[in-house]
Short mmCIF file of C-alpha atoms in Angstrom, two decimals:
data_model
loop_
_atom_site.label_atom_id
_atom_site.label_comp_id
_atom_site.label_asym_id
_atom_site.label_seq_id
_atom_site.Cartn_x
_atom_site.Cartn_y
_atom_site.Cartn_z
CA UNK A 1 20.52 68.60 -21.24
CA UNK A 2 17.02 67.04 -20.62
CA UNK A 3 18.70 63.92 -21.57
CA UNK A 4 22.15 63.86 -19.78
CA UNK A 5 19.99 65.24 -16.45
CA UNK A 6 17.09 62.26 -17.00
CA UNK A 7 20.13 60.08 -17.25
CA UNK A 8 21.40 61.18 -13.71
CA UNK A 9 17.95 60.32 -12.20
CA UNK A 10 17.54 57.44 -10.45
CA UNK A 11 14.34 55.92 -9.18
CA UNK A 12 14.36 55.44 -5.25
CA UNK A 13 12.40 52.82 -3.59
CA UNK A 14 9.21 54.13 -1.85
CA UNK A 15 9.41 53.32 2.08
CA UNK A 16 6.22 50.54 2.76
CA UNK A 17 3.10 52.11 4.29
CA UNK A 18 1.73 51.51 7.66
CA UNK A 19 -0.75 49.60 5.73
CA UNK A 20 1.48 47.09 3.87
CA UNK A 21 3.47 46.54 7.18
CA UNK A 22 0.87 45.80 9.46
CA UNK A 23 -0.85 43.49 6.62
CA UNK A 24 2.41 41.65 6.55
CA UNK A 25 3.12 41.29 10.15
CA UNK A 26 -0.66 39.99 10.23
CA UNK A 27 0.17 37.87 7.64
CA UNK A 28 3.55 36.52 9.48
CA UNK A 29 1.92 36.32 12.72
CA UNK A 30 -0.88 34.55 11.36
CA UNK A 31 1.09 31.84 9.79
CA UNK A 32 2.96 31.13 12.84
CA UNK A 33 -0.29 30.72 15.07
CA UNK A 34 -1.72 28.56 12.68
CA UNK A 35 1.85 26.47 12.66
CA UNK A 36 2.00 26.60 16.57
CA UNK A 37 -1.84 25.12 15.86
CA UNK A 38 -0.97 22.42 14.07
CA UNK A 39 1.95 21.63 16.07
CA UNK A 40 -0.44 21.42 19.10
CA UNK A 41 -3.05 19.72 17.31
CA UNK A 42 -0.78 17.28 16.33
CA UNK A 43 1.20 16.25 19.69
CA UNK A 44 -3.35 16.15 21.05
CA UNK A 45 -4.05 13.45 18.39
CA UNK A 46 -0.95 11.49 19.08
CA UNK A 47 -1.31 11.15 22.46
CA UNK A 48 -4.58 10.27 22.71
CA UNK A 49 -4.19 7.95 20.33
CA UNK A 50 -1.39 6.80 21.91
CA UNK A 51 -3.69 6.58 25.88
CA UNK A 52 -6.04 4.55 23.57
CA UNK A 53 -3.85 2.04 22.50
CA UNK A 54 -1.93 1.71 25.85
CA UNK A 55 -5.30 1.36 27.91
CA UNK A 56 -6.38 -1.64 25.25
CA UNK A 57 -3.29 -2.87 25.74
CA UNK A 58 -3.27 -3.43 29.55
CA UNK A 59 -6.91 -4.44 29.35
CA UNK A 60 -5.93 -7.09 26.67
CA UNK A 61 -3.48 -8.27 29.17
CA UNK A 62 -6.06 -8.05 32.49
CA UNK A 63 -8.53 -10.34 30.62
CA UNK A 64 -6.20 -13.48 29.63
CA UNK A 65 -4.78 -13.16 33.26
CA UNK A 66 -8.19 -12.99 34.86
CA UNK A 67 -8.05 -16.55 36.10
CA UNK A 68 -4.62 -16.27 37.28
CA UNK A 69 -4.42 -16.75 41.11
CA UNK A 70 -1.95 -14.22 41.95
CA UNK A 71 -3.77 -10.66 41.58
CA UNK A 72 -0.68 -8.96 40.64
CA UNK A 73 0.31 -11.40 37.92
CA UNK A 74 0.05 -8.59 35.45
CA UNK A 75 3.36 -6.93 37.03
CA UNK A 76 5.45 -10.10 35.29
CA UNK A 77 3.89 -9.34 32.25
CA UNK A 78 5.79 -7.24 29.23
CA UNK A 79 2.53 -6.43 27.64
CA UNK A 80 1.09 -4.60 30.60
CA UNK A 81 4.45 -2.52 30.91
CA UNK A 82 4.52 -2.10 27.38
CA UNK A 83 1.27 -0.13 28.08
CA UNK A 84 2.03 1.46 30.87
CA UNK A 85 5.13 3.04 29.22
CA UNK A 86 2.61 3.91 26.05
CA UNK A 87 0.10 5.43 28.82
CA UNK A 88 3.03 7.74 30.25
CA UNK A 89 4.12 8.65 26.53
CA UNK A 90 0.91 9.60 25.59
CA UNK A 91 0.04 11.73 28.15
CA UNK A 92 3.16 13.68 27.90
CA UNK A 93 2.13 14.37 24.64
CA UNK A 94 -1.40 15.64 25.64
CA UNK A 95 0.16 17.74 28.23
CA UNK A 96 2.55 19.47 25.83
CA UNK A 97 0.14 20.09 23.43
CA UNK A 98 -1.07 23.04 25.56
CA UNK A 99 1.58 24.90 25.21
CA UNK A 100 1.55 25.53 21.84
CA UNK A 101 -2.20 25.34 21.32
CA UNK A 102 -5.30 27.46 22.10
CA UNK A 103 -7.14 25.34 25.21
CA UNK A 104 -10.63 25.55 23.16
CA UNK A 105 -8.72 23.63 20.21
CA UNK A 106 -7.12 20.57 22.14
CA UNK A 107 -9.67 19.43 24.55
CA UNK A 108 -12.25 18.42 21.85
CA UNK A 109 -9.47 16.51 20.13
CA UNK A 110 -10.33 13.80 22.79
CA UNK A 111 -12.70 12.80 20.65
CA UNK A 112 -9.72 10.81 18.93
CA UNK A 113 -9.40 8.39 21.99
CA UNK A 114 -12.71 7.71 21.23
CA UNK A 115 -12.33 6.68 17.41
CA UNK A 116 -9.56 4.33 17.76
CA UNK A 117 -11.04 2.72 20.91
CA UNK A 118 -13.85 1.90 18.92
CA UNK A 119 -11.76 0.36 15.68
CA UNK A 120 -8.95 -1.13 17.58
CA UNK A 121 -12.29 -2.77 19.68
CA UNK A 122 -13.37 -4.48 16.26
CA UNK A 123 -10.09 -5.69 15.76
CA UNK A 124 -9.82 -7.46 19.12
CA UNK A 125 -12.72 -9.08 19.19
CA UNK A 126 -11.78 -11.42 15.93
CA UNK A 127 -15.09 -12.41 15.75
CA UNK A 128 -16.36 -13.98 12.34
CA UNK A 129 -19.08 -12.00 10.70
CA UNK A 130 -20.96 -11.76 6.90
CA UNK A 131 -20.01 -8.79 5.65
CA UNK A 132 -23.81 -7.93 5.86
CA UNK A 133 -24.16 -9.06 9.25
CA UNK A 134 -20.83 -7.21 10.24
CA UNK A 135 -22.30 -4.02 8.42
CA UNK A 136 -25.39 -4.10 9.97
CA UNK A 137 -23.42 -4.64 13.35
CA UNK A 138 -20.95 -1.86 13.06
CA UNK A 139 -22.85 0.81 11.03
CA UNK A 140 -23.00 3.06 14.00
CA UNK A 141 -19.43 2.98 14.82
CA UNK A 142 -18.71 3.46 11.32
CA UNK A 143 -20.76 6.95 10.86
CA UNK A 144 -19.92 8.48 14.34
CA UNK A 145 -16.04 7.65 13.29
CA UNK A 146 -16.80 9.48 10.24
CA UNK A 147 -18.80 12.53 11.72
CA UNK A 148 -15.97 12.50 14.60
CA UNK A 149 -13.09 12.88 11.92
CA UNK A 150 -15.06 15.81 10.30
CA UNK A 151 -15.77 17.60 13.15
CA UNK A 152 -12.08 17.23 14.13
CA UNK A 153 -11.34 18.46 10.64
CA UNK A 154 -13.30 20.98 10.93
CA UNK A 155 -12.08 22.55 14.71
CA UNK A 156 -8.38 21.90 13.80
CA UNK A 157 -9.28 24.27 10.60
CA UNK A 158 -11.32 27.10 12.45
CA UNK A 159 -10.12 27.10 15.81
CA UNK A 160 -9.01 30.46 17.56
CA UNK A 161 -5.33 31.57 16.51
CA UNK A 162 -5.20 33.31 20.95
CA UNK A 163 -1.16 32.44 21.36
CA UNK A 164 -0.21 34.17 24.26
CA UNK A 165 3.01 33.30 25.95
CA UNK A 166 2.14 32.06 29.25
CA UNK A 167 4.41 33.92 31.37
CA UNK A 168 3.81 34.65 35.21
CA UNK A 169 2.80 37.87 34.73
CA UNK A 170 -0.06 37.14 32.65
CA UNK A 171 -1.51 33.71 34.16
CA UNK A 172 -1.34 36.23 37.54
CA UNK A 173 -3.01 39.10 35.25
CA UNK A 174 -6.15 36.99 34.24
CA UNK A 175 -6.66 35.29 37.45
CA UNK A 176 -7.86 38.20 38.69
CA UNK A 177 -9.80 39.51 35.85
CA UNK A 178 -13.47 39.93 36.37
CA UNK A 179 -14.90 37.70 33.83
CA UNK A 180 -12.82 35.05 35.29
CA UNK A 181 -13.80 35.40 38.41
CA UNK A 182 -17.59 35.87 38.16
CA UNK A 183 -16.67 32.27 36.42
CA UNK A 184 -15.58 31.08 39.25
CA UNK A 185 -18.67 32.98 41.57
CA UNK A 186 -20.81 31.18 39.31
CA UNK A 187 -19.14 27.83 39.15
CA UNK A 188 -18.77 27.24 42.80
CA UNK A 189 -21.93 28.28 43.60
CA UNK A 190 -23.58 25.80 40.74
CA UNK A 191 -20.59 22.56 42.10
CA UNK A 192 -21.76 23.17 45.87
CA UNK A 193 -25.60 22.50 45.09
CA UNK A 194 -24.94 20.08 42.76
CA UNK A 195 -23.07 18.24 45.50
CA UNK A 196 -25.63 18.45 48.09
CA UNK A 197 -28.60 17.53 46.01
CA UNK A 198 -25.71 14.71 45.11
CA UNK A 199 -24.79 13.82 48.42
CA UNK A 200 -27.60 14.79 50.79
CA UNK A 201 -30.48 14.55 48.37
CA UNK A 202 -29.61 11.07 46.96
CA UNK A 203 -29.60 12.81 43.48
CA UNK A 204 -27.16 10.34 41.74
CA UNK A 205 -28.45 11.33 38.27
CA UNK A 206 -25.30 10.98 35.55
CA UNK A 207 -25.64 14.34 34.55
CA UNK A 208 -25.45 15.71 38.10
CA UNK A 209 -22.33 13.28 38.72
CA UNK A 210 -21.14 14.55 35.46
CA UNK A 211 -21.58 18.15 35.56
CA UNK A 212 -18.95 18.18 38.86
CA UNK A 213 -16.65 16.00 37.02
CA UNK A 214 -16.94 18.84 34.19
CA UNK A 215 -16.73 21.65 36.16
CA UNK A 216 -13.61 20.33 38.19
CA UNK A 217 -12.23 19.19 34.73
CA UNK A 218 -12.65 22.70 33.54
CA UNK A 219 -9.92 24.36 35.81
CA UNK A 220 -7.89 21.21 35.52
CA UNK A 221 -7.39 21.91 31.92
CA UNK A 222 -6.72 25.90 33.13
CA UNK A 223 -4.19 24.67 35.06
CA UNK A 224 -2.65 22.10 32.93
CA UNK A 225 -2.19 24.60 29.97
CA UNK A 226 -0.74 27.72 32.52
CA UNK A 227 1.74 24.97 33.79
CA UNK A 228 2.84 23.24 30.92
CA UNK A 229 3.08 26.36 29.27
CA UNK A 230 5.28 27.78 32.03
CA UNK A 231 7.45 24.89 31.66
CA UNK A 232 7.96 24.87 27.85
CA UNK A 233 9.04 28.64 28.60
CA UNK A 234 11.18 27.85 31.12
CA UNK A 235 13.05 25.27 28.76
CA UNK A 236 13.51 27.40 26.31
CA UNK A 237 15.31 29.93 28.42
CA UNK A 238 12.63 32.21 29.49
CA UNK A 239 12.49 30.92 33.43
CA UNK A 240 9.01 30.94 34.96
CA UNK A 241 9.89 28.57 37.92
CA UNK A 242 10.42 31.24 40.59
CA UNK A 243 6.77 32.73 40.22
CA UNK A 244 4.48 31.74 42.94
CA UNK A 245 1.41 31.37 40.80
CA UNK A 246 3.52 28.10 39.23
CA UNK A 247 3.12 26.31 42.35
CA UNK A 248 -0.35 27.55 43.09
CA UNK A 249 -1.69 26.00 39.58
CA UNK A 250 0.40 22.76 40.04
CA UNK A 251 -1.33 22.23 43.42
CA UNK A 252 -4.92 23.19 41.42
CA UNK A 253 -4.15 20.95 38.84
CA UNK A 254 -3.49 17.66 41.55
CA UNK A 255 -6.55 18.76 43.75
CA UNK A 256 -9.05 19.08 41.19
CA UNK A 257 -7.60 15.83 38.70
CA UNK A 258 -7.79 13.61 41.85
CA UNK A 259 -11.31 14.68 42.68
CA UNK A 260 -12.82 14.47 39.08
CA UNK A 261 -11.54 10.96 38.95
CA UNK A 262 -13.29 10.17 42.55
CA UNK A 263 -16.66 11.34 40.86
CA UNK A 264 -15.56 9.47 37.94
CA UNK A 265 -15.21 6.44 39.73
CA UNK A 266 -18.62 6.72 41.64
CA UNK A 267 -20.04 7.49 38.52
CA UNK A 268 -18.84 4.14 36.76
CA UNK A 269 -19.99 1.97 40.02
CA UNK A 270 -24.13 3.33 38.73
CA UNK A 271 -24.03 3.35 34.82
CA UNK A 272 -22.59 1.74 31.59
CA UNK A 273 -19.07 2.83 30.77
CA UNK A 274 -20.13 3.92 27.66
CA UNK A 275 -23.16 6.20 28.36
CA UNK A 276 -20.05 7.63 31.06
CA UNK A 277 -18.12 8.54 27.62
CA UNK A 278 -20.61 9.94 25.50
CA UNK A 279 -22.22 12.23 28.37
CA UNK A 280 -19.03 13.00 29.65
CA UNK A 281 -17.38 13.82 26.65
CA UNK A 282 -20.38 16.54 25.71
CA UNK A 283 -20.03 17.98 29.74
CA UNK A 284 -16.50 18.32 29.98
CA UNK A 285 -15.80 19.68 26.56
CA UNK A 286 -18.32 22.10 26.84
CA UNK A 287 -17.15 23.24 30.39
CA UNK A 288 -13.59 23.25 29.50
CA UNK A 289 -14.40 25.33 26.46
CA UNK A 290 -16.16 27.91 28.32
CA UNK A 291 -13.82 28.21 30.68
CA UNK A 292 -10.48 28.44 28.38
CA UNK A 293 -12.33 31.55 26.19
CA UNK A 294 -13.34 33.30 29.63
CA UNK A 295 -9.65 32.47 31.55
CA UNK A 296 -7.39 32.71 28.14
CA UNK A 297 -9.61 34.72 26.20
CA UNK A 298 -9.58 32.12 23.47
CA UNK A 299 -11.86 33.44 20.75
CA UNK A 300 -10.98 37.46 20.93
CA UNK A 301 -10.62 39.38 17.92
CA UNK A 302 -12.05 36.29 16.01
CA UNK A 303 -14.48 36.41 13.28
CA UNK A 304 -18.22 35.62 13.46
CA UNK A 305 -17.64 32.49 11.02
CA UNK A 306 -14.65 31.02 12.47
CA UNK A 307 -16.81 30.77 15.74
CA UNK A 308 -19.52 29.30 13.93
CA UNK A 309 -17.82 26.63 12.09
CA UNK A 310 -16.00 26.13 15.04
CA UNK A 311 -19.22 25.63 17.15
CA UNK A 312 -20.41 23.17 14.04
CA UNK A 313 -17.52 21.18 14.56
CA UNK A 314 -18.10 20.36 18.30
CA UNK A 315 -21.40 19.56 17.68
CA UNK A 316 -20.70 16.67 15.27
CA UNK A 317 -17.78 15.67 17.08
CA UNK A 318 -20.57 15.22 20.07
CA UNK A 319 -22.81 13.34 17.39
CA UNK A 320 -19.80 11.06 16.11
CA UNK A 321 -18.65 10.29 19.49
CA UNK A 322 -22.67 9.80 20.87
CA UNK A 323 -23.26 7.04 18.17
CA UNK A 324 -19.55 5.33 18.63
CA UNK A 325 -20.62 4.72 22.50
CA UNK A 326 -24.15 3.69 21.94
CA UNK A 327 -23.11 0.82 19.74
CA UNK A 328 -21.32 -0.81 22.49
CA UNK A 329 -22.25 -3.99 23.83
CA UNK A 330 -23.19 -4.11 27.22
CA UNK A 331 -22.32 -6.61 29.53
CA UNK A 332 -24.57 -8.88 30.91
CA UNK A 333 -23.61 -9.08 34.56
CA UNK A 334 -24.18 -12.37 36.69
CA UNK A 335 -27.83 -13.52 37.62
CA UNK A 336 -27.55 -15.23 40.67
CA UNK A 337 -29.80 -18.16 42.03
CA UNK A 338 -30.70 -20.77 44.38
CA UNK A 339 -30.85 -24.47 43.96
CA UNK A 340 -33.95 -25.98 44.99
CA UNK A 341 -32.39 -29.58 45.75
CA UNK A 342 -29.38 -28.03 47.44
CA UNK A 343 -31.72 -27.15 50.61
CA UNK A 344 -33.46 -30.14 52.25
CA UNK A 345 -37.42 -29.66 52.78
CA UNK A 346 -38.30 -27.35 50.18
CA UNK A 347 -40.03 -30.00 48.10
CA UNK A 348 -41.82 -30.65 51.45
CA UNK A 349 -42.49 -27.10 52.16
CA UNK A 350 -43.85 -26.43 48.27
CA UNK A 351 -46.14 -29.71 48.62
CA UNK A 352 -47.49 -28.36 51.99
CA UNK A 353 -48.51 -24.85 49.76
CA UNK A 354 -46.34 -22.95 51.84
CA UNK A 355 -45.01 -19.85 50.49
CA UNK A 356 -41.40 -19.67 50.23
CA UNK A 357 -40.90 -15.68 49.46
CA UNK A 358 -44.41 -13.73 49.18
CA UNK A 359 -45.39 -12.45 45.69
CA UNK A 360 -46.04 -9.03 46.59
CA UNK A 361 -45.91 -7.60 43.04
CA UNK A 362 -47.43 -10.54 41.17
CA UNK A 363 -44.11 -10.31 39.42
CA UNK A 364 -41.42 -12.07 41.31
CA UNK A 365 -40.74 -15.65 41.27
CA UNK A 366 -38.70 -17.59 43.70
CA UNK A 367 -34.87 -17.91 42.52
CA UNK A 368 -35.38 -14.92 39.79
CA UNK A 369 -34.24 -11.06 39.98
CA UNK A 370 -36.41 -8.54 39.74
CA UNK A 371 -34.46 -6.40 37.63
CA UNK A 372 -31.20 -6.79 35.97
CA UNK A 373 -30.18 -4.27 34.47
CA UNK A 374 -27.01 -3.00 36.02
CA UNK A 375 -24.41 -4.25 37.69
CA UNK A 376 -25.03 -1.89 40.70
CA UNK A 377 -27.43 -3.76 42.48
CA UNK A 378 -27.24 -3.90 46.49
CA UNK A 379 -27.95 -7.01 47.68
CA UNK A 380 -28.53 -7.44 51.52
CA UNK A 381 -29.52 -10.53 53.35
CA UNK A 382 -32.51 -11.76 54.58
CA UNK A 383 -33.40 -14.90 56.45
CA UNK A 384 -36.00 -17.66 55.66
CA UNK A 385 -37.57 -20.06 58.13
CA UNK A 386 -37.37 -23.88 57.23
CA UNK A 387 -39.92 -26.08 58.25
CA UNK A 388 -38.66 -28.84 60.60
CA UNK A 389 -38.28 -32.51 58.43
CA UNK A 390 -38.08 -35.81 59.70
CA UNK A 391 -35.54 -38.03 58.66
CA UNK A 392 -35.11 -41.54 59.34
CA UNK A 393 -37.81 -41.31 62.13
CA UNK A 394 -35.71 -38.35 63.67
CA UNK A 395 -37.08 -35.15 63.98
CA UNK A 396 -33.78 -32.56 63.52
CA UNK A 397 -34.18 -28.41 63.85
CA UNK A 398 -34.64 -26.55 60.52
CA UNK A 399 -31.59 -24.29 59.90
CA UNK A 400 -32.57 -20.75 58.69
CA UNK A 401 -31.00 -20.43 55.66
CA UNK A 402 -30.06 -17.08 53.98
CA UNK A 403 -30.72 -15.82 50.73
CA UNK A 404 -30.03 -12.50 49.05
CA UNK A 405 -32.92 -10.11 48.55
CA UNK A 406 -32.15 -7.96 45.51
CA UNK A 407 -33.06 -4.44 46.24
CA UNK A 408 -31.54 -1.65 43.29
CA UNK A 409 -30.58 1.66 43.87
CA UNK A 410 -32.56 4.34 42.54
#
């Protein structure tokens, strides 16, 4: 009886708990952020590398035509279009990679631009070199490639799995949160005295031309991830084109992109191109960082050691990308000068002891710079006095003659 009624039993599936279910949606979720991640990550490192290439490219192509007498001889050219067309495909990349990444993970990965413009640099040059020589040369560029591919390692690995969809609603709903917006308090008020001790107070520092390239460059990333994700929405069937806050981030992302590359451009008219990179790079990361966990709450929810690994990675991503740009050469700009038998009566005037231009500083010789260490020297004319000479029993006028005083900007 036992038997035939043990027999009739059968064992019934116990229903999951709300344990095991939330464990595995946590689980499932978790793999897809880190897949949207990667996907992201990916579509960051090949556009940049990508820009890198494209930019060598149409520099490779400006310097062999730089004798050319037609200044738009580079049009006829298929390299510089070839570039061009690289240029467009890599930033499409760049820009899509927003949408499917956390803001905090792509805009370090910039830091890749940086790498291969520093090996595709050695290749280019096809210089000769001992292999000890070429060490010695190089070893710079070779560790801060090395400590920039670990700290990229390292923030692809621990960066914040934040994947929400970027629908109208929700760009609207943390524009006007109030972390974001004591942000922005705080980040006008610092960009408006930064530009008058800039522009008023002659304070053309590169970290005060820098910091209001970062903080524009820190909504321009904002904007650039709300509209490209808006757009990857709307493509895939979810339409976000008829919210107005679509339009008002487009028109943020122009503005501020066209004024960060005005301070950009100022900024590379005072300093090396490569102290520009490394300072930049540190300014506008950092900036855009902030900015992305305050606007898109990037690191929420995450844990203590994913922030500090995460942290460690920037900072040797700044180290790696610090020691590629200090290796560069620098160029040695032009030294101009004035031939002394090109003017008539200065042998006359220097056996007569008369002084030619005054040695105020005990320092400064006649036909020499004073300085030359940029290339953003002012130069504006003065005029010096020749003595009258006779020639052939004729006495003739002395013509003032002009020379270029060399005065640098502080």
């Amino acid at each position: 009886m036992d038997g035939a009624h043990s027999a009739g039993l059968q064992l019934q599936p116990l229903p999951p708990t709300s344990g095991a279910t939330s464990t595995s949606l946590s689980s499932s979720e978790g793999s897809f952020s880190y897949k949207e991640n990667l996907i992201g990550a990916l579509l960051a490192i090949f556009g940049h590398l990508v820009v890198s290439i494209a930019l060598n490219l149409q520099k490779y192509c400006h310097i062999r035509l730089a004798g050319s007498k037609d200044p738009r001889a580079y049009f006829k050219t298929k390299t510089w279009w070839l570039g061009l067309l690289l240029l467009l495909l890599g930033e499409l990349g760049v820009f899509a990679s927003y949408a499917f990444a956390p803001l905090s993970l792509i805009v370090p990965l910039s830091a890749v631009s940086v790498i291969a413009s520093a090996i595709i640099g050695i290749i280019f040059i096809k210089e000769k070199w001992k292999p000890k020589d070429f060490v010695r040369r190089y070893v710079l560029s070779f560790v801060g490639c090395g400590l920039a591919i670990v700290g990229t390692y390292l923030l692809v690995t621990f960066a914040p799995n934040s994947h929400e969809k970027m629908t109208g609603e929700n760009i609207a709903r943390h524009l006007v949160s109030w972390p974001f917006l004591l942000y922005m308090l705080v980040a006008i008020v610092l960009f408006c005295l930064l530009l008058y001790f800039y522009k008023e107070r002659n304070a053309n520092s590169i970290v005060v031309i820098l910091l209001l390239v970062a903080l524009l460059g820190s909504m321009t990333v904002v904007t650039v991830k709300a509209v490209s994700g808006m757009l990857v929405l709307s493509i895939q069937g979810n339409l976000q084109l008829d919210y107005p806050i679509f339009y008002v981030m487009v028109v943020c992302m122009v503005a501020t992109a066209i004024y960060q590359a005005t301070f950009l451009s100022e900024a590379s008219q005072i300093y090396d191109s490569s102290l520009i990179a490394s300072v930049g790079y540190i300014l506008s990361t950092t900036a855009a960082i902030t900015a992305g966990a305050i606007f898109y709450l990037d690191f929420l929810g995450e844990e203590a050691l994913h922030i500090c690994m995460f942290a460690l990675g920037c900072l040797i991503a700044f180290l790696g990308v610090f020691l590629i740009t200090r290796n560069r050469k620098k160029a040695i700009p032009f030294e101009p000068y004035i031939s002394m038998d090109a003017m008539p009566g200065m042998q006359d005037m220097h056996a007569k002891g008369t002084t030619v231009q005054p040695d105020l500083k005990a320092s400064f010789s006649y036909g020499a710079l004073e300085s030359n260490d940029s290339i953003s020297e002012l130069y504006t004319p003065a005029t010096l006095p020749v003595m009258q000479e006779e020639h052939s029993s004729r006495s003739t006028p002395g013509v003032p003659y002009r020379v270029l005083e060399h005065t640098k900007k502080e």
